[in-house]
Amino acid sequence: MSRAKGGCPGAFWVLAVLTACAMALPAGAAELKVATIAPDGSQWMRSMRAGGEQIKERTAGRVVLKFYPGGVMGNDSQVLRRIRIGQLHGGAFTAGGLAERYPALNLYGVPLLFNSLEEVDFVRARLDPKLAAGLEAAGFVSFGFSEGGFANLMANEPIRNVDDLRRKKIWVPEGDAISFLAMESLGLSPVVLPATDVLTALQTGLLDVVANSPVGALVLQWHTKVRYRTELPVSYAMGIFALDARAFDSLTAEDREILREVMGGVMRDIDRASREDNRRAAEVMTNTGVAPIAVTNTDIEGLRSTIETIYPTLRGRADVDVAMFDELLAVIAEFRAQQAESSPADPGR
Amino acid sequence: MAIAAARGRSRRRPVGIPFAWALLSLALACLSGCASLVGGMAADTLQAAILDQNDPELVASGVPAYLLLVDGMISRSGDNEDLLAAGAQLFALYGSRFEPDPARVVRLTEKARGYGERALCLAHKPACSWRGLSYDDFVSQLQTVDRKRIDYLYAYAVSWLSYLDATSEDWSAVAELPWVEAALERALALDETYAEGGLHAYLGILNSLRPPALGGRPEVARQHFERAIELSAGRDLSAKVEYARRYARMMFEQDLHDRLLMEVLAAPVEAEGLTLFNVLAKQEAEQLLATSGEYF
């Protein structure tokens, strides 16, 4: 962490320099350098900067957050490398990106795990604190997670069930081993590409079917190249703002508390806003000509029961936290049992 | 996203009569009901007088009266595409650069967008049914616009962009950006020198709204900004400010950022059709330079 940024020169320096120094950080101030791919000026960055201002004020300038927006510090794994060598102190990551350090963060993203956002809320209320504690033990202090939303299938032909996916070129994000396994279990041939190559791949016919949240699809402009969006909760995405525990622990207890309180509030606001963002983005996609395709429970069940056949394989993987996975499945089962009890006519799945 | 809207103007020469006379003839024309004959020409003169103004406060306080006038003329001569195109750009300019109240900015730029659409519809009939077209259909329709219609295509695109900027909090603005970009690309293909290279500046902005990780194309943005500066022979200071604000900040190139802004501060503001924006650009350059150390 850079302390006493700039190191003010001695009193014999000219007045102009002294004035400039007065505006620099107070001696002993901690500057926490944080990277994110969110563009400057986006709602995410505005909230983060507002949080940073509050922290600076409440710690009387002892803690200053410096942001590197727009992915200027690289992708998740590059940011993690920079944190390891002390160039950065934190970042806003995708859950998958930070799973490199704490694999349990991948679990919410297992394909077709959740049926609905109500299930997500039930599960997250129980397991988010456990995941945050696990992440902290792995060396990262987070201040709560923010929803990225459900990825939906998008294509130029309506996709309703697994048969509609056959013989199609289906995108799997680079580095997403679990989705790759899931596609293979369905007997499909996934095409692995980074998200930034998808638009061109849709244009050239290298891909037929892609998946993203409505917000993600609009930002990446995929809505200009697909005609249908299947309202199937394919997988749940999450964002995490986390600081290197070494940097965090070097702050005073009082400042750590302020940081937790302020950034915790910022993350809760972003988490809530994200749900509304995706709802509105889905509506906008429809308005721009991307037709929503509803799926039946039977179709979802067919897809899910096939995907569940990969669970034993998942359990055998080194990057899967088996205990947490089982707990996650148990919490989902508990929610579905409660639902079934309160409305016996609806099996809840 | 705060895109500077309506930054250029058509390259048609403004009519060579003093501004007061233009205003008088405009008023007389309105009274005598022949606004449609002179409307476009007079509105163009208004636009020239505004864009060559070096006192932004005067423009801020004076333009609303002109907007009312233009509005009145349009309500009488709603079939004059020149008047509508000028109205689109004036409302976009005032809404995006001078009006402080966000709710009014939305109303003003919505009107601008409506005028821009009507102007292009009158000048190019197929455009009357473009709203709601899929992206691919829209792009292929744009190919039917020829060089003679570039004034209207430009007014259509920048007024639409000003509306998207005003409503950028809503996802529909994000969703519609590719359509506007395609319209600007078409205008660029018809004449890249149009509006002193202003088309390049707009495309520079649009290509630097998103970082590369989210599909942005900073290298394309850089080329557009460089070309905009070249085409205006460096006289368009707002192109340099946007280059610094959008590209240099996103790519964390502080040397480029500070160099561009120092150049803006050292340059003369007077340049035909660009003076007003140059004055504003200098003000913005000062603010950006002041926060350079904090940002980088």
PDB file of N, CA and C in Angstrom, chain A residues 90-180:
ATOM      1  N   GLY A  90      -7.116  -4.388  -4.449  1.00  0.00           N
ATOM      2  CA  GLY A  90      -8.450  -4.978  -4.533  1.00  0.00           C
ATOM      3  C   GLY A  90      -9.044  -4.806  -5.906  1.00  0.00           C
ATOM      4  N   GLY A  91     -10.259  -5.325  -6.045  1.00  0.00           N
ATOM      5  CA  GLY A  91     -10.911  -5.207  -7.342  1.00  0.00           C
ATOM      6  C   GLY A  91     -12.359  -5.628  -7.263  1.00  0.00           C
ATOM      7  N   ALA A  92     -13.072  -5.314  -8.345  1.00  0.00           N
ATOM      8  CA  ALA A  92     -14.433  -5.823  -8.493  1.00  0.00           C
ATOM      9  C   ALA A  92     -14.315  -6.991  -9.466  1.00  0.00           C
ATOM     10  N   PHE A  93     -14.671  -8.168  -9.000  1.00  0.00           N
ATOM     11  CA  PHE A  93     -14.460  -9.386  -9.779  1.00  0.00           C
ATOM     12  C   PHE A  93     -15.785 -10.035 -10.149  1.00  0.00           C
ATOM     13  N   THR A  94     -15.732 -10.912 -11.156  1.00  0.00           N
ATOM     14  CA  THR A  94     -16.850 -11.821 -11.334  1.00  0.00           C
ATOM     15  C   THR A  94     -16.608 -12.954 -10.333  1.00  0.00           C
ATOM     16  N   ALA A  95     -17.707 -13.610  -9.918  1.00  0.00           N
ATOM     17  CA  ALA A  95     -17.537 -14.699  -8.954  1.00  0.00           C
ATOM     18  C   ALA A  95     -16.582 -15.742  -9.540  1.00  0.00           C
ATOM     19  N   GLY A  96     -16.742 -16.028 -10.827  1.00  0.00           N
ATOM     20  CA  GLY A  96     -15.883 -17.013 -11.482  1.00  0.00           C
ATOM     21  C   GLY A  96     -14.415 -16.602 -11.461  1.00  0.00           C
ATOM     22  N   GLY A  97     -14.173 -15.294 -11.621  1.00  0.00           N
ATOM     23  CA  GLY A  97     -12.799 -14.793 -11.644  1.00  0.00           C
ATOM     24  C   GLY A  97     -12.117 -14.956 -10.302  1.00  0.00           C
ATOM     25  N   LEU A  98     -12.850 -14.706  -9.231  1.00  0.00           N
ATOM     26  CA  LEU A  98     -12.262 -14.798  -7.894  1.00  0.00           C
ATOM     27  C   LEU A  98     -12.233 -16.249  -7.391  1.00  0.00           C
ATOM     28  N   ALA A  99     -12.970 -17.121  -8.092  1.00  0.00           N
ATOM     29  CA  ALA A  99     -12.992 -18.538  -7.704  1.00  0.00           C
ATOM     30  C   ALA A  99     -11.611 -19.176  -7.840  1.00  0.00           C
ATOM     31  N   GLU A 100     -10.756 -18.525  -8.603  1.00  0.00           N
ATOM     32  CA  GLU A 100      -9.362 -18.976  -8.716  1.00  0.00           C
ATOM     33  C   GLU A 100      -8.724 -19.041  -7.316  1.00  0.00           C
ATOM     34  N   ARG A 101      -9.144 -18.137  -6.429  1.00  0.00           N
ATOM     35  CA  ARG A 101      -8.608 -18.093  -5.074  1.00  0.00           C
ATOM     36  C   ARG A 101      -9.500 -18.843  -4.085  1.00  0.00           C
ATOM     37  N   TYR A 102     -10.817 -18.862  -4.391  1.00  0.00           N
ATOM     38  CA  TYR A 102     -11.739 -19.521  -3.477  1.00  0.00           C
ATOM     39  C   TYR A 102     -12.825 -20.215  -4.317  1.00  0.00           C
ATOM     40  N   PRO A 103     -12.579 -21.480  -4.671  1.00  0.00           N
ATOM     41  CA  PRO A 103     -13.416 -22.175  -5.659  1.00  0.00           C
ATOM     42  C   PRO A 103     -14.916 -22.217  -5.345  1.00  0.00           C
ATOM     43  N   ALA A 104     -15.306 -22.141  -4.072  1.00  0.00           N
ATOM     44  CA  ALA A 104     -16.737 -22.237  -3.749  1.00  0.00           C
ATOM     45  C   ALA A 104     -17.550 -21.131  -4.412  1.00  0.00           C
ATOM     46  N   LEU A 105     -16.873 -20.044  -4.815  1.00  0.00           N
ATOM     47  CA  LEU A 105     -17.595 -18.931  -5.442  1.00  0.00           C
ATOM     48  C   LEU A 105     -18.200 -19.320  -6.791  1.00  0.00           C
ATOM     49  N   ASN A 106     -17.739 -20.441  -7.356  1.00  0.00           N
ATOM     50  CA  ASN A 106     -18.273 -20.919  -8.634  1.00  0.00           C
ATOM     51  C   ASN A 106     -19.657 -21.539  -8.512  1.00  0.00           C
ATOM     52  N   LEU A 107     -20.023 -21.922  -7.283  1.00  0.00           N
ATOM     53  CA  LEU A 107     -21.173 -22.813  -7.132  1.00  0.00           C
ATOM     54  C   LEU A 107     -22.511 -22.218  -7.560  1.00  0.00           C
ATOM     55  N   TYR A 108     -22.731 -20.926  -7.261  1.00  0.00           N
ATOM     56  CA  TYR A 108     -24.016 -20.325  -7.663  1.00  0.00           C
ATOM     57  C   TYR A 108     -24.182 -20.371  -9.185  1.00  0.00           C
ATOM     58  N   GLY A 109     -23.066 -20.493  -9.891  1.00  0.00           N
ATOM     59  CA  GLY A 109     -23.113 -20.456 -11.356  1.00  0.00           C
ATOM     60  C   GLY A 109     -23.312 -21.811 -12.011  1.00  0.00           C
ATOM     61  N   VAL A 110     -23.497 -22.872 -11.218  1.00  0.00           N
ATOM     62  CA  VAL A 110     -23.741 -24.199 -11.807  1.00  0.00           C
ATOM     63  C   VAL A 110     -25.010 -24.126 -12.661  1.00  0.00           C
ATOM     64  N   PRO A 111     -24.949 -24.575 -13.922  1.00  0.00           N
ATOM     65  CA  PRO A 111     -26.087 -24.415 -14.829  1.00  0.00           C
ATOM     66  C   PRO A 111     -27.377 -25.037 -14.291  1.00  0.00           C
ATOM     67  N   LEU A 112     -28.466 -24.299 -14.449  1.00  0.00           N
ATOM     68  CA  LEU A 112     -29.825 -24.732 -14.095  1.00  0.00           C
ATOM     69  C   LEU A 112     -29.982 -25.117 -12.622  1.00  0.00           C
ATOM     70  N   LEU A 113     -29.160 -24.556 -11.772  1.00  0.00           N
ATOM     71  CA  LEU A 113     -29.233 -24.836 -10.346  1.00  0.00           C
ATOM     72  C   LEU A 113     -30.498 -24.217  -9.751  1.00  0.00           C
ATOM     73  N   PHE A 114     -30.764 -22.981 -10.134  1.00  0.00           N
ATOM     74  CA  PHE A 114     -31.905 -22.249  -9.563  1.00  0.00           C
ATOM     75  C   PHE A 114     -33.087 -22.222 -10.527  1.00  0.00           C
ATOM     76  N   ASN A 115     -34.286 -22.194  -9.927  1.00  0.00           N
ATOM     77  CA  ASN A 115     -35.503 -22.039 -10.720  1.00  0.00           C
ATOM     78  C   ASN A 115     -35.943 -20.592 -10.840  1.00  0.00           C
ATOM     79  N   SER A 116     -35.622 -19.834  -9.802  1.00  0.00           N
ATOM     80  CA  SER A 116     -36.198 -18.482  -9.743  1.00  0.00           C
ATOM     81  C   SER A 116     -35.330 -17.584  -8.869  1.00  0.00           C
ATOM     82  N   LEU A 117     -35.599 -16.288  -8.958  1.00  0.00           N
ATOM     83  CA  LEU A 117     -34.878 -15.331  -8.117  1.00  0.00           C
ATOM     84  C   LEU A 117     -35.271 -15.489  -6.650  1.00  0.00           C
ATOM     85  N   GLU A 118     -36.482 -15.990  -6.396  1.00  0.00           N
ATOM     86  CA  GLU A 118     -36.902 -16.233  -5.007  1.00  0.00           C
ATOM     87  C   GLU A 118     -35.989 -17.297  -4.387  1.00  0.00           C
ATOM     88  N   GLU A 119     -35.682 -18.306  -5.167  1.00  0.00           N
ATOM     89  CA  GLU A 119     -34.751 -19.336  -4.673  1.00  0.00           C
ATOM     90  C   GLU A 119     -33.378 -18.734  -4.399  1.00  0.00           C
ATOM     91  N   VAL A 120     -32.953 -17.878  -5.335  1.00  0.00           N
ATOM     92  CA  VAL A 120     -31.643 -17.231  -5.173  1.00  0.00           C
ATOM     93  C   VAL A 120     -31.615 -16.447  -3.856  1.00  0.00           C
ATOM     94  N   ASP A 121     -32.686 -15.686  -3.614  1.00  0.00           N
ATOM     95  CA  ASP A 121     -32.718 -14.866  -2.391  1.00  0.00           C
ATOM     96  C   ASP A 121     -32.628 -15.729  -1.133  1.00  0.00           C
ATOM     97  N   PHE A 122     -33.380 -16.826  -1.137  1.00  0.00           N
ATOM     98  CA  PHE A 122     -33.380 -17.739   0.008  1.00  0.00           C
ATOM     99  C   PHE A 122     -31.978 -18.307   0.247  1.00  0.00           C
ATOM    100  N   VAL A 123     -31.369 -18.753  -0.840  1.00  0.00           N
ATOM    101  CA  VAL A 123     -30.039 -19.366  -0.742  1.00  0.00           C
ATOM    102  C   VAL A 123     -28.986 -18.336  -0.343  1.00  0.00           C
ATOM    103  N   ARG A 124     -29.043 -17.172  -0.972  1.00  0.00           N
ATOM    104  CA  ARG A 124     -28.002 -16.178  -0.691  1.00  0.00           C
ATOM    105  C   ARG A 124     -28.069 -15.666   0.747  1.00  0.00           C
ATOM    106  N   ALA A 125     -29.294 -15.543   1.281  1.00  0.00           N
ATOM    107  CA  ALA A 125     -29.412 -15.087   2.674  1.00  0.00           C
ATOM    108  C   ALA A 125     -28.703 -16.072   3.601  1.00  0.00           C
ATOM    109  N   ARG A 126     -28.751 -17.359   3.260  1.00  0.00           N
ATOM    110  CA  ARG A 126     -28.104 -18.386   4.088  1.00  0.00           C
ATOM    111  C   ARG A 126     -26.604 -18.506   3.809  1.00  0.00           C
ATOM    112  N   LEU A 127     -26.265 -18.516   2.508  1.00  0.00           N
ATOM    113  CA  LEU A 127     -24.890 -18.907   2.167  1.00  0.00           C
ATOM    114  C   LEU A 127     -23.919 -17.762   1.874  1.00  0.00           C
ATOM    115  N   ASP A 128     -24.438 -16.578   1.519  1.00  0.00           N
ATOM    116  CA  ASP A 128     -23.503 -15.466   1.255  1.00  0.00           C
ATOM    117  C   ASP A 128     -22.539 -15.240   2.421  1.00  0.00           C
ATOM    118  N   PRO A 129     -23.057 -15.190   3.668  1.00  0.00           N
ATOM    119  CA  PRO A 129     -22.124 -14.954   4.784  1.00  0.00           C
ATOM    120  C   PRO A 129     -21.058 -16.050   4.889  1.00  0.00           C
ATOM    121  N   LYS A 130     -21.461 -17.295   4.590  1.00  0.00           N
ATOM    122  CA  LYS A 130     -20.474 -18.391   4.655  1.00  0.00           C
ATOM    123  C   LYS A 130     -19.434 -18.242   3.552  1.00  0.00           C
ATOM    124  N   LEU A 131     -19.902 -17.858   2.350  1.00  0.00           N
ATOM    125  CA  LEU A 131     -18.954 -17.665   1.249  1.00  0.00           C
ATOM    126  C   LEU A 131     -18.014 -16.500   1.552  1.00  0.00           C
ATOM    127  N   ALA A 132     -18.579 -15.427   2.145  1.00  0.00           N
ATOM    128  CA  ALA A 132     -17.738 -14.268   2.486  1.00  0.00           C
ATOM    129  C   ALA A 132     -16.678 -14.665   3.510  1.00  0.00           C
ATOM    130  N   ALA A 133     -17.077 -15.499   4.483  1.00  0.00           N
ATOM    131  CA  ALA A 133     -16.119 -15.940   5.507  1.00  0.00           C
ATOM    132  C   ALA A 133     -15.043 -16.829   4.875  1.00  0.00           C
ATOM    133  N   GLY A 134     -15.462 -17.700   3.969  1.00  0.00           N
ATOM    134  CA  GLY A 134     -14.501 -18.569   3.283  1.00  0.00           C
ATOM    135  C   GLY A 134     -13.522 -17.760   2.445  1.00  0.00           C
ATOM    136  N   LEU A 135     -14.063 -16.728   1.795  1.00  0.00           N
ATOM    137  CA  LEU A 135     -13.218 -15.869   0.963  1.00  0.00           C
ATOM    138  C   LEU A 135     -12.210 -15.116   1.828  1.00  0.00           C
ATOM    139  N   GLU A 136     -12.668 -14.703   2.995  1.00  0.00           N
ATOM    140  CA  GLU A 136     -11.779 -13.973   3.905  1.00  0.00           C
ATOM    141  C   GLU A 136     -10.647 -14.888   4.380  1.00  0.00           C
ATOM    142  N   ALA A 137     -11.000 -16.135   4.645  1.00  0.00           N
ATOM    143  CA  ALA A 137      -9.967 -17.098   5.053  1.00  0.00           C
ATOM    144  C   ALA A 137      -8.970 -17.320   3.919  1.00  0.00           C
ATOM    145  N   ALA A 138      -9.445 -17.116   2.671  1.00  0.00           N
ATOM    146  CA  ALA A 138      -8.556 -17.291   1.518  1.00  0.00           C
ATOM    147  C   ALA A 138      -7.788 -16.005   1.202  1.00  0.00           C
ATOM    148  N   GLY A 139      -7.939 -14.989   2.064  1.00  0.00           N
ATOM    149  CA  GLY A 139      -7.111 -13.787   1.913  1.00  0.00           C
ATOM    150  C   GLY A 139      -7.784 -12.586   1.275  1.00  0.00           C
ATOM    151  N   PHE A 140      -9.117 -12.637   1.120  1.00  0.00           N
ATOM    152  CA  PHE A 140      -9.818 -11.487   0.538  1.00  0.00           C
ATOM    153  C   PHE A 140     -11.005 -11.064   1.385  1.00  0.00           C
ATOM    154  N   VAL A 141     -11.054  -9.782   1.687  1.00  0.00           N
ATOM    155  CA  VAL A 141     -12.174  -9.257   2.455  1.00  0.00           C
ATOM    156  C   VAL A 141     -13.192  -8.687   1.472  1.00  0.00           C
ATOM    157  N   SER A 142     -14.408  -9.233   1.511  1.00  0.00           N
ATOM    158  CA  SER A 142     -15.442  -8.704   0.619  1.00  0.00           C
ATOM    159  C   SER A 142     -16.450  -7.940   1.464  1.00  0.00           C
ATOM    160  N   PHE A 143     -17.254  -7.155   0.795  1.00  0.00           N
ATOM    161  CA  PHE A 143     -18.227  -6.326   1.525  1.00  0.00           C
ATOM    162  C   PHE A 143     -19.635  -6.662   1.063  1.00  0.00           C
ATOM    163  N   GLY A 144     -19.841  -7.907   0.710  1.00  0.00           N
ATOM    164  CA  GLY A 144     -21.145  -8.320   0.187  1.00  0.00           C
ATOM    165  C   GLY A 144     -21.021  -8.555  -1.307  1.00  0.00           C
ATOM    166  N   PHE A 145     -21.938  -9.338  -1.825  1.00  0.00           N
ATOM    167  CA  PHE A 145     -21.904  -9.689  -3.251  1.00  0.00           C
ATOM    168  C   PHE A 145     -22.999  -8.929  -3.989  1.00  0.00           C
ATOM    169  N   SER A 146     -22.805  -8.748  -5.276  1.00  0.00           N
ATOM    170  CA  SER A 146     -23.856  -8.071  -6.045  1.00  0.00           C
ATOM    171  C   SER A 146     -24.325  -8.964  -7.182  1.00  0.00           C
ATOM    172  N   GLU A 147     -25.629  -8.939  -7.367  1.00  0.00           N
ATOM    173  CA  GLU A 147     -26.234  -9.797  -8.375  1.00  0.00           C
ATOM    174  C   GLU A 147     -25.795  -9.402  -9.789  1.00  0.00           C
ATOM    175  N   GLY A 148     -25.500 -10.411 -10.602  1.00  0.00           N
ATOM    176  CA  GLY A 148     -25.269 -10.165 -12.020  1.00  0.00           C
ATOM    177  C   GLY A 148     -26.501 -10.609 -12.793  1.00  0.00           C
ATOM    178  N   GLY A 149     -27.268 -11.481 -12.158  1.00  0.00           N
ATOM    179  CA  GLY A 149     -28.523 -11.931 -12.772  1.00  0.00           C
ATOM    180  C   GLY A 149     -28.396 -13.272 -13.464  1.00  0.00           C
ATOM    181  N   PHE A 150     -29.541 -13.746 -13.917  1.00  0.00           N
ATOM    182  CA  PHE A 150     -29.570 -15.014 -14.651  1.00  0.00           C
ATOM    183  C   PHE A 150     -29.176 -14.803 -16.103  1.00  0.00           C
ATOM    184  N   ALA A 151     -28.308 -15.675 -16.588  1.00  0.00           N
ATOM    185  CA  ALA A 151     -28.049 -15.684 -18.027  1.00  0.00           C
ATOM    186  C   ALA A 151     -29.233 -16.368 -18.705  1.00  0.00           C
ATOM    187  N   ASN A 152     -29.659 -15.813 -19.824  1.00  0.00           N
ATOM    188  CA  ASN A 152     -30.708 -16.419 -20.657  1.00  0.00           C
ATOM    189  C   ASN A 152     -30.076 -16.880 -21.960  1.00  0.00           C
ATOM    190  N   LEU A 153     -30.704 -17.856 -22.605  1.00  0.00           N
ATOM    191  CA  LEU A 153     -30.215 -18.278 -23.925  1.00  0.00           C
ATOM    192  C   LEU A 153     -30.694 -17.276 -24.967  1.00  0.00           C
ATOM    193  N   MET A 154     -29.828 -16.964 -25.909  1.00  0.00           N
ATOM    194  CA  MET A 154     -30.197 -16.031 -26.981  1.00  0.00           C
ATOM    195  C   MET A 154     -29.741 -16.612 -28.310  1.00  0.00           C
ATOM    196  N   ALA A 155     -30.608 -16.506 -29.316  1.00  0.00           N
ATOM    197  CA  ALA A 155     -30.293 -17.115 -30.604  1.00  0.00           C
ATOM    198  C   ALA A 155     -31.150 -16.502 -31.701  1.00  0.00           C
ATOM    199  N   ASN A 156     -30.891 -16.909 -32.930  1.00  0.00           N
ATOM    200  CA  ASN A 156     -31.703 -16.420 -34.049  1.00  0.00           C
ATOM    201  C   ASN A 156     -32.894 -17.300 -34.352  1.00  0.00           C
ATOM    202  N   GLU A 157     -32.957 -18.430 -33.651  1.00  0.00           N
ATOM    203  CA  GLU A 157     -34.145 -19.285 -33.747  1.00  0.00           C
ATOM    204  C   GLU A 157     -34.624 -19.540 -32.327  1.00  0.00           C
ATOM    205  N   PRO A 158     -35.923 -19.738 -32.142  1.00  0.00           N
ATOM    206  CA  PRO A 158     -36.404 -19.952 -30.774  1.00  0.00           C
ATOM    207  C   PRO A 158     -35.838 -21.236 -30.171  1.00  0.00           C
ATOM    208  N   ILE A 159     -35.358 -21.145 -28.940  1.00  0.00           N
ATOM    209  CA  ILE A 159     -34.829 -22.321 -28.237  1.00  0.00           C
ATOM    210  C   ILE A 159     -35.772 -22.608 -27.071  1.00  0.00           C
ATOM    211  N   ARG A 160     -36.417 -23.775 -27.098  1.00  0.00           N
ATOM    212  CA  ARG A 160     -37.362 -24.102 -26.020  1.00  0.00           C
ATOM    213  C   ARG A 160     -36.911 -25.300 -25.194  1.00  0.00           C
ATOM    214  N   ASN A 161     -36.141 -26.177 -25.826  1.00  0.00           N
ATOM    215  CA  ASN A 161     -35.739 -27.390 -25.119  1.00  0.00           C
ATOM    216  C   ASN A 161     -34.411 -27.892 -25.679  1.00  0.00           C
ATOM    217  N   VAL A 162     -33.980 -29.019 -25.141  1.00  0.00           N
ATOM    218  CA  VAL A 162     -32.649 -29.505 -25.525  1.00  0.00           C
ATOM    219  C   VAL A 162     -32.596 -29.908 -27.004  1.00  0.00           C
ATOM    220  N   ASP A 163     -33.730 -30.329 -27.550  1.00  0.00           N
ATOM    221  CA  ASP A 163     -33.731 -30.698 -28.972  1.00  0.00           C
ATOM    222  C   ASP A 163     -33.445 -29.492 -29.872  1.00  0.00           C
ATOM    223  N   ASP A 164     -33.957 -28.321 -29.437  1.00  0.00           N
ATOM    224  CA  ASP A 164     -33.702 -27.108 -30.231  1.00  0.00           C
ATOM    225  C   ASP A 164     -32.224 -26.722 -30.227  1.00  0.00           C
ATOM    226  N   LEU A 165     -31.486 -27.272 -29.256  1.00  0.00           N
ATOM    227  CA  LEU A 165     -30.059 -26.926 -29.155  1.00  0.00           C
ATOM    228  C   LEU A 165     -29.165 -27.845 -29.984  1.00  0.00           C
ATOM    229  N   ARG A 166     -29.736 -28.972 -30.402  1.00  0.00           N
ATOM    230  CA  ARG A 166     -28.913 -29.946 -31.134  1.00  0.00           C
ATOM    231  C   ARG A 166     -28.431 -29.353 -32.466  1.00  0.00           C
ATOM    232  N   ARG A 167     -27.245 -29.737 -32.833  1.00  0.00           N
ATOM    233  CA  ARG A 167     -26.611 -29.278 -34.069  1.00  0.00           C
ATOM    234  C   ARG A 167     -26.397 -27.756 -34.112  1.00  0.00           C
ATOM    235  N   LYS A 168     -26.516 -27.121 -32.965  1.00  0.00           N
ATOM    236  CA  LYS A 168     -26.249 -25.676 -32.921  1.00  0.00           C
ATOM    237  C   LYS A 168     -24.853 -25.442 -32.324  1.00  0.00           C
ATOM    238  N   LYS A 169     -24.261 -24.335 -32.749  1.00  0.00           N
ATOM    239  CA  LYS A 169     -22.959 -23.978 -32.178  1.00  0.00           C
ATOM    240  C   LYS A 169     -23.212 -23.102 -30.945  1.00  0.00           C
ATOM    241  N   ILE A 170     -22.900 -23.686 -29.791  1.00  0.00           N
ATOM    242  CA  ILE A 170     -23.271 -23.042 -28.524  1.00  0.00           C
ATOM    243  C   ILE A 170     -22.049 -22.470 -27.820  1.00  0.00           C
ATOM    244  N   TRP A 171     -22.193 -21.234 -27.396  1.00  0.00           N
ATOM    245  CA  TRP A 171     -21.070 -20.547 -26.745  1.00  0.00           C
ATOM    246  C   TRP A 171     -20.904 -20.957 -25.294  1.00  0.00           C
ATOM    247  N   VAL A 172     -19.643 -21.175 -24.926  1.00  0.00           N
ATOM    248  CA  VAL A 172     -19.290 -21.320 -23.516  1.00  0.00           C
ATOM    249  C   VAL A 172     -18.156 -20.326 -23.246  1.00  0.00           C
ATOM    250  N   PRO A 173     -18.310 -19.515 -22.180  1.00  0.00           N
ATOM    251  CA  PRO A 173     -17.269 -18.510 -21.902  1.00  0.00           C
ATOM    252  C   PRO A 173     -15.912 -19.172 -21.630  1.00  0.00           C
ATOM    253  N   GLU A 174     -14.892 -18.517 -22.091  1.00  0.00           N
ATOM    254  CA  GLU A 174     -13.527 -18.985 -21.860  1.00  0.00           C
ATOM    255  C   GLU A 174     -13.299 -19.164 -20.357  1.00  0.00           C
ATOM    256  N   GLY A 175     -12.772 -20.296 -19.970  1.00  0.00           N
ATOM    257  CA  GLY A 175     -12.457 -20.524 -18.553  1.00  0.00           C
ATOM    258  C   GLY A 175     -13.613 -21.084 -17.739  1.00  0.00           C
ATOM    259  N   ASP A 176     -14.786 -21.262 -18.359  1.00  0.00           N
ATOM    260  CA  ASP A 176     -15.942 -21.761 -17.613  1.00  0.00           C
ATOM    261  C   ASP A 176     -16.067 -23.281 -17.786  1.00  0.00           C
ATOM    262  N   ALA A 177     -15.272 -24.005 -17.001  1.00  0.00           N
ATOM    263  CA  ALA A 177     -15.194 -25.457 -17.152  1.00  0.00           C
ATOM    264  C   ALA A 177     -16.519 -26.145 -16.812  1.00  0.00           C
ATOM    265  N   ILE A 178     -17.242 -25.580 -15.844  1.00  0.00           N
ATOM    266  CA  ILE A 178     -18.490 -26.223 -15.409  1.00  0.00           C
ATOM    267  C   ILE A 178     -19.539 -26.163 -16.519  1.00  0.00           C
ATOM    268  N   SER A 179     -19.677 -25.007 -17.174  1.00  0.00           N
ATOM    269  CA  SER A 179     -20.638 -24.909 -18.279  1.00  0.00           C
ATOM    270  C   SER A 179     -20.238 -25.827 -19.429  1.00  0.00           C
ATOM    271  N   PHE A 180     -18.940 -25.950 -19.644  1.00  0.00           N
ATOM    272  CA  PHE A 180     -18.456 -26.826 -20.716  1.00  0.00           C
ATOM    273  C   PHE A 180     -18.896 -28.271 -20.440  1.00  0.00           C
TER     274      PHE A 180
END
